[in-house]
Amino acid sequence: MRLILLGLPGAGKGTQAKVLAERLGLLHISTGDMFRQASAEGTELGRRAQEFMSAGKLVPDEVTIGMLLERISKPDASLGFMLDGFPRTIPQAEALDQVLEARDEAIDAVLYIQVPEADLMARLTGRWTCAQCGAIYHEQTSPPKQAGVCDLDGTALTQREDDRPDTVRARLDTNREWTEALAGYYRRAGKLHEVDGTGDPTSITTRLLDELAGVQSAREKA
Ligand code: AP5
Ligand code: MG
């Protein structure tokens, strides 16, 4: 399966992608994680991307599209993938469709995780992540067993630079219109599945899996 997780910053894309990709045997590809890794490595791409990320803006399409298309061409993506944070613009969605079509492939479903904007600020400003394994925590709703330390590998947790309140506001402003435009693009293609992203993460995972079971059974009947 080739899937896309769509949703505003803080909707839970990363949290859900980790669980779903493992359950479904798909490769989890997060363009945000790729940019953060490049920035931590101090590459030219990372330095350029960091300027946009710190301002809560989108990294330009000419940088992002090439990076993602190269990633999905690697052998480990051939059995299927779950995209988290891509596409974020219509040109990104079109470029993805064109490349998949040339390979006789297509996106199977787009899962749009919907959360009221009023909840997103608290989710993002309370987030802590493990730079080593990517585990995602929240100081109130899903705290680690020991404050500031990853449950899985004992690494010190960090907060993302773009999770400061001012930057979160800028990210929401940047993403609001694009997210709706992308929802329209995939709705017209008959691929959009809207899922309620409120409640505890486990029940959201169940909703997403139920939605995917429907996609799979429709595919088998076709
Ligand atoms: P990216 O890393 O993709 O950030 P984002 O879209 O802003 O999304 P987040 O990662 O902040 O949120 P999420 O939905 O993954 O939520 P999470 O599961 O962590 O992109 C960062 C930047 O990179 C962009 O701003 C841009 O500059 C650049 N970029 C990336 N891709 C790009 C592209 N394609 N084009 C151009 N630029 C691009 O959850 C958030 C918090 O909520 C956590 O603390 C979690 O524990 C908590 N939480 C999760 N689920 C629940 C729940 N059900 N109830 C309560 N709390 C919950
Ligand atoms: Mg994320």
Short mmCIF file of N, CA, C and O and ligand atoms in Angstrom, two decimals, residues 8-15 31-32 35-36 53 57-59 64 85-86 88 92 123-124 127 136-138 141-142 160 162 171 197 199-201 204, ligand 1:
data_model
loop_
_atom_site.label_atom_id
_atom_site.label_comp_id
_atom_site.label_asym_id
_atom_site.label_seq_id
_atom_site.Cartn_x
_atom_site.Cartn_y
_atom_site.Cartn_z
N LEU A 8 -3.01 18.94 9.99
CA LEU A 8 -2.31 20.15 10.42
C LEU A 8 -1.17 19.77 11.38
O LEU A 8 -1.16 18.67 11.93
N PRO A 9 -0.23 20.71 11.60
CA PRO A 9 0.82 20.45 12.58
C PRO A 9 0.21 20.03 13.93
O PRO A 9 -0.71 20.70 14.42
N GLY A 10 0.69 18.94 14.48
CA GLY A 10 0.19 18.47 15.78
C GLY A 10 -1.02 17.56 15.70
O GLY A 10 -1.50 17.07 16.72
N ALA A 11 -1.50 17.28 14.49
CA ALA A 11 -2.69 16.43 14.35
C ALA A 11 -2.42 14.99 14.80
O ALA A 11 -3.36 14.24 15.08
N GLY A 12 -1.13 14.62 14.85
CA GLY A 12 -0.80 13.25 15.28
C GLY A 12 -0.28 12.38 14.15
O GLY A 12 -0.26 11.16 14.25
N LYS A 13 0.20 13.01 13.08
CA LYS A 13 0.70 12.25 11.92
C LYS A 13 1.87 11.35 12.33
O LYS A 13 1.89 10.17 12.03
N GLY A 14 2.84 11.95 13.02
CA GLY A 14 4.03 11.17 13.40
C GLY A 14 3.68 10.06 14.39
O GLY A 14 4.14 8.92 14.25
N THR A 15 2.86 10.39 15.38
CA THR A 15 2.44 9.41 16.40
C THR A 15 1.77 8.21 15.72
O THR A 15 2.09 7.06 15.99
N THR A 31 9.02 13.91 5.75
CA THR A 31 9.93 14.93 5.18
C THR A 31 10.46 15.85 6.28
O THR A 31 11.60 16.29 6.23
N GLY A 32 9.64 16.11 7.32
CA GLY A 32 10.12 16.93 8.44
C GLY A 32 11.31 16.25 9.13
O GLY A 32 12.33 16.89 9.41
N PHE A 35 14.40 16.58 6.95
CA PHE A 35 15.02 17.91 7.03
C PHE A 35 15.74 18.10 8.37
O PHE A 35 16.83 18.67 8.43
N ARG A 36 15.11 17.63 9.46
CA ARG A 36 15.76 17.79 10.77
C ARG A 36 17.07 17.00 10.84
O ARG A 36 18.05 17.46 11.41
N MET A 53 12.09 26.19 8.30
CA MET A 53 11.43 25.51 9.42
C MET A 53 11.37 26.42 10.65
O MET A 53 10.36 26.50 11.32
N LYS A 57 7.71 28.28 7.99
CA LYS A 57 7.31 28.32 6.56
C LYS A 57 7.61 26.99 5.89
O LYS A 57 8.38 26.19 6.41
N LEU A 58 7.04 26.81 4.70
CA LEU A 58 7.32 25.58 3.95
C LEU A 58 8.68 25.69 3.27
O LEU A 58 9.04 26.76 2.76
N VAL A 59 9.40 24.59 3.25
CA VAL A 59 10.64 24.53 2.47
C VAL A 59 10.21 24.54 0.99
O VAL A 59 9.22 23.88 0.64
N THR A 64 12.10 20.24 -1.83
CA THR A 64 11.35 19.16 -1.18
C THR A 64 10.98 18.04 -2.14
O THR A 64 11.11 16.86 -1.81
N GLY A 85 3.68 14.24 6.14
CA GLY A 85 4.18 15.61 5.91
C GLY A 85 4.47 15.90 4.45
O GLY A 85 5.00 16.95 4.12
N PHE A 86 4.15 14.98 3.58
CA PHE A 86 4.29 15.17 2.13
C PHE A 86 3.13 14.46 1.47
O PHE A 86 2.84 13.31 1.83
N ARG A 88 2.58 18.69 0.70
CA ARG A 88 2.05 19.82 1.44
C ARG A 88 1.60 20.93 0.51
O ARG A 88 1.08 21.95 0.99
N GLN A 92 3.47 19.58 -5.20
CA GLN A 92 4.08 18.36 -4.63
C GLN A 92 3.19 17.15 -4.92
O GLN A 92 3.67 16.08 -5.28
N ARG A 123 -0.87 20.62 22.22
CA ARG A 123 -0.19 19.39 21.80
C ARG A 123 1.27 19.67 21.44
O ARG A 123 2.16 18.93 21.81
N LEU A 124 1.48 20.77 20.69
CA LEU A 124 2.84 21.01 20.17
C LEU A 124 3.77 21.60 21.22
O LEU A 124 4.94 21.23 21.29
N ARG A 127 5.18 18.90 23.49
CA ARG A 127 5.80 17.71 22.87
C ARG A 127 7.29 17.60 23.22
O ARG A 127 8.02 18.59 23.24
N ILE A 136 7.82 9.85 20.23
CA ILE A 136 7.15 11.13 20.49
C ILE A 136 6.40 11.05 21.81
O ILE A 136 5.63 10.11 22.04
N TYR A 137 6.61 12.04 22.67
CA TYR A 137 5.93 12.09 23.98
C TYR A 137 5.19 13.42 24.12
O TYR A 137 5.40 14.34 23.34
N HIS A 138 4.36 13.48 25.15
CA HIS A 138 3.75 14.76 25.51
C HIS A 138 3.78 14.85 27.03
O HIS A 138 3.46 13.88 27.72
N THR A 141 -0.14 14.34 28.14
CA THR A 141 -0.99 13.25 27.66
C THR A 141 -0.25 11.93 27.44
O THR A 141 -0.86 10.87 27.48
N SER A 142 1.06 11.98 27.16
CA SER A 142 1.81 10.71 27.05
C SER A 142 3.24 10.91 27.54
O SER A 142 4.19 10.89 26.73
N ARG A 160 11.32 20.46 20.00
CA ARG A 160 11.63 21.00 18.68
C ARG A 160 11.65 22.52 18.72
O ARG A 160 10.80 23.14 19.36
N ASP A 162 10.82 24.52 16.49
CA ASP A 162 9.63 25.13 15.86
C ASP A 162 8.36 24.88 16.69
O ASP A 162 7.26 25.16 16.22
N ARG A 171 3.21 28.25 11.77
CA ARG A 171 3.05 26.97 11.06
C ARG A 171 1.57 26.72 10.75
O ARG A 171 1.23 26.23 9.68
N GLY A 197 -9.44 12.89 14.74
CA GLY A 197 -8.15 12.75 15.41
C GLY A 197 -8.19 13.14 16.87
O GLY A 197 -7.15 13.40 17.47
N GLY A 199 -9.34 12.29 20.97
CA GLY A 199 -9.45 11.11 21.82
C GLY A 199 -8.07 10.51 22.03
O GLY A 199 -7.07 11.12 21.65
N ASP A 200 -8.02 9.31 22.63
CA ASP A 200 -6.69 8.78 22.92
C ASP A 200 -6.08 8.17 21.66
O ASP A 200 -6.79 7.69 20.76
N PRO A 201 -4.74 8.21 21.56
CA PRO A 201 -4.06 7.76 20.34
C PRO A 201 -4.43 6.33 19.91
O PRO A 201 -4.54 6.05 18.71
N ILE A 204 -7.62 6.29 17.99
CA ILE A 204 -7.43 6.89 16.65
C ILE A 204 -6.77 5.87 15.72
O ILE A 204 -7.16 5.74 14.55
P1 AP5 B 1 6.85 18.24 10.17
O1 AP5 B 1 7.89 17.64 11.00
O2 AP5 B 1 6.11 17.40 9.22
O3 AP5 B 1 5.85 19.02 11.13
P2 AP5 B 1 4.26 19.29 11.10
O4 AP5 B 1 3.48 18.97 9.91
O5 AP5 B 1 4.17 20.67 11.54
O6 AP5 B 1 3.70 18.24 12.03
P3 AP5 B 1 4.22 17.83 13.43
O7 AP5 B 1 5.34 16.86 13.28
O8 AP5 B 1 4.48 19.05 14.27
O9 AP5 B 1 2.90 17.15 14.03
P4 AP5 B 1 2.37 15.69 13.87
O10 AP5 B 1 1.08 15.73 13.14
O11 AP5 B 1 3.41 14.74 13.40
O12 AP5 B 1 2.01 15.40 15.41
P5 AP5 B 1 2.71 14.42 16.49
O13 AP5 B 1 2.30 13.02 16.20
O14 AP5 B 1 4.16 14.71 16.66
O15 AP5 B 1 7.46 19.44 9.34
C1 AP5 B 1 8.28 20.40 9.99
C2 AP5 B 1 8.69 21.49 9.01
O16 AP5 B 1 9.45 20.91 7.93
C3 AP5 B 1 7.54 22.23 8.30
O17 AP5 B 1 7.04 23.29 9.10
C4 AP5 B 1 8.25 22.72 7.04
O18 AP5 B 1 9.05 23.84 7.32
C5 AP5 B 1 9.17 21.56 6.70
N1 AP5 B 1 8.51 20.58 5.80
C6 AP5 B 1 8.25 19.26 6.09
N2 AP5 B 1 7.66 18.67 5.05
C7 AP5 B 1 7.53 19.60 4.08
C8 AP5 B 1 6.95 19.61 2.78
N3 AP5 B 1 6.40 18.51 2.24
N4 AP5 B 1 6.99 20.76 2.06
C9 AP5 B 1 7.57 21.88 2.56
N5 AP5 B 1 8.10 21.95 3.80
C10 AP5 B 1 8.08 20.82 4.56
O19 AP5 B 1 1.91 14.88 17.80
C11 AP5 B 1 2.10 16.19 18.35
C12 AP5 B 1 2.00 16.12 19.87
O20 AP5 B 1 0.66 15.74 20.22
C13 AP5 B 1 2.91 15.09 20.55
O21 AP5 B 1 3.38 15.59 21.77
C14 AP5 B 1 2.00 13.87 20.78
O22 AP5 B 1 2.40 13.11 21.90
C15 AP5 B 1 0.65 14.56 21.02
N6 AP5 B 1 -0.48 13.74 20.58
C16 AP5 B 1 -0.55 12.93 19.48
N7 AP5 B 1 -1.76 12.34 19.40
C17 AP5 B 1 -2.47 12.81 20.46
C18 AP5 B 1 -3.78 12.58 20.93
N8 AP5 B 1 -4.61 11.74 20.28
N9 AP5 B 1 -4.21 13.23 22.04
C19 AP5 B 1 -3.38 14.07 22.71
N10 AP5 B 1 -2.11 14.32 22.33
C20 AP5 B 1 -1.66 13.71 21.20
#
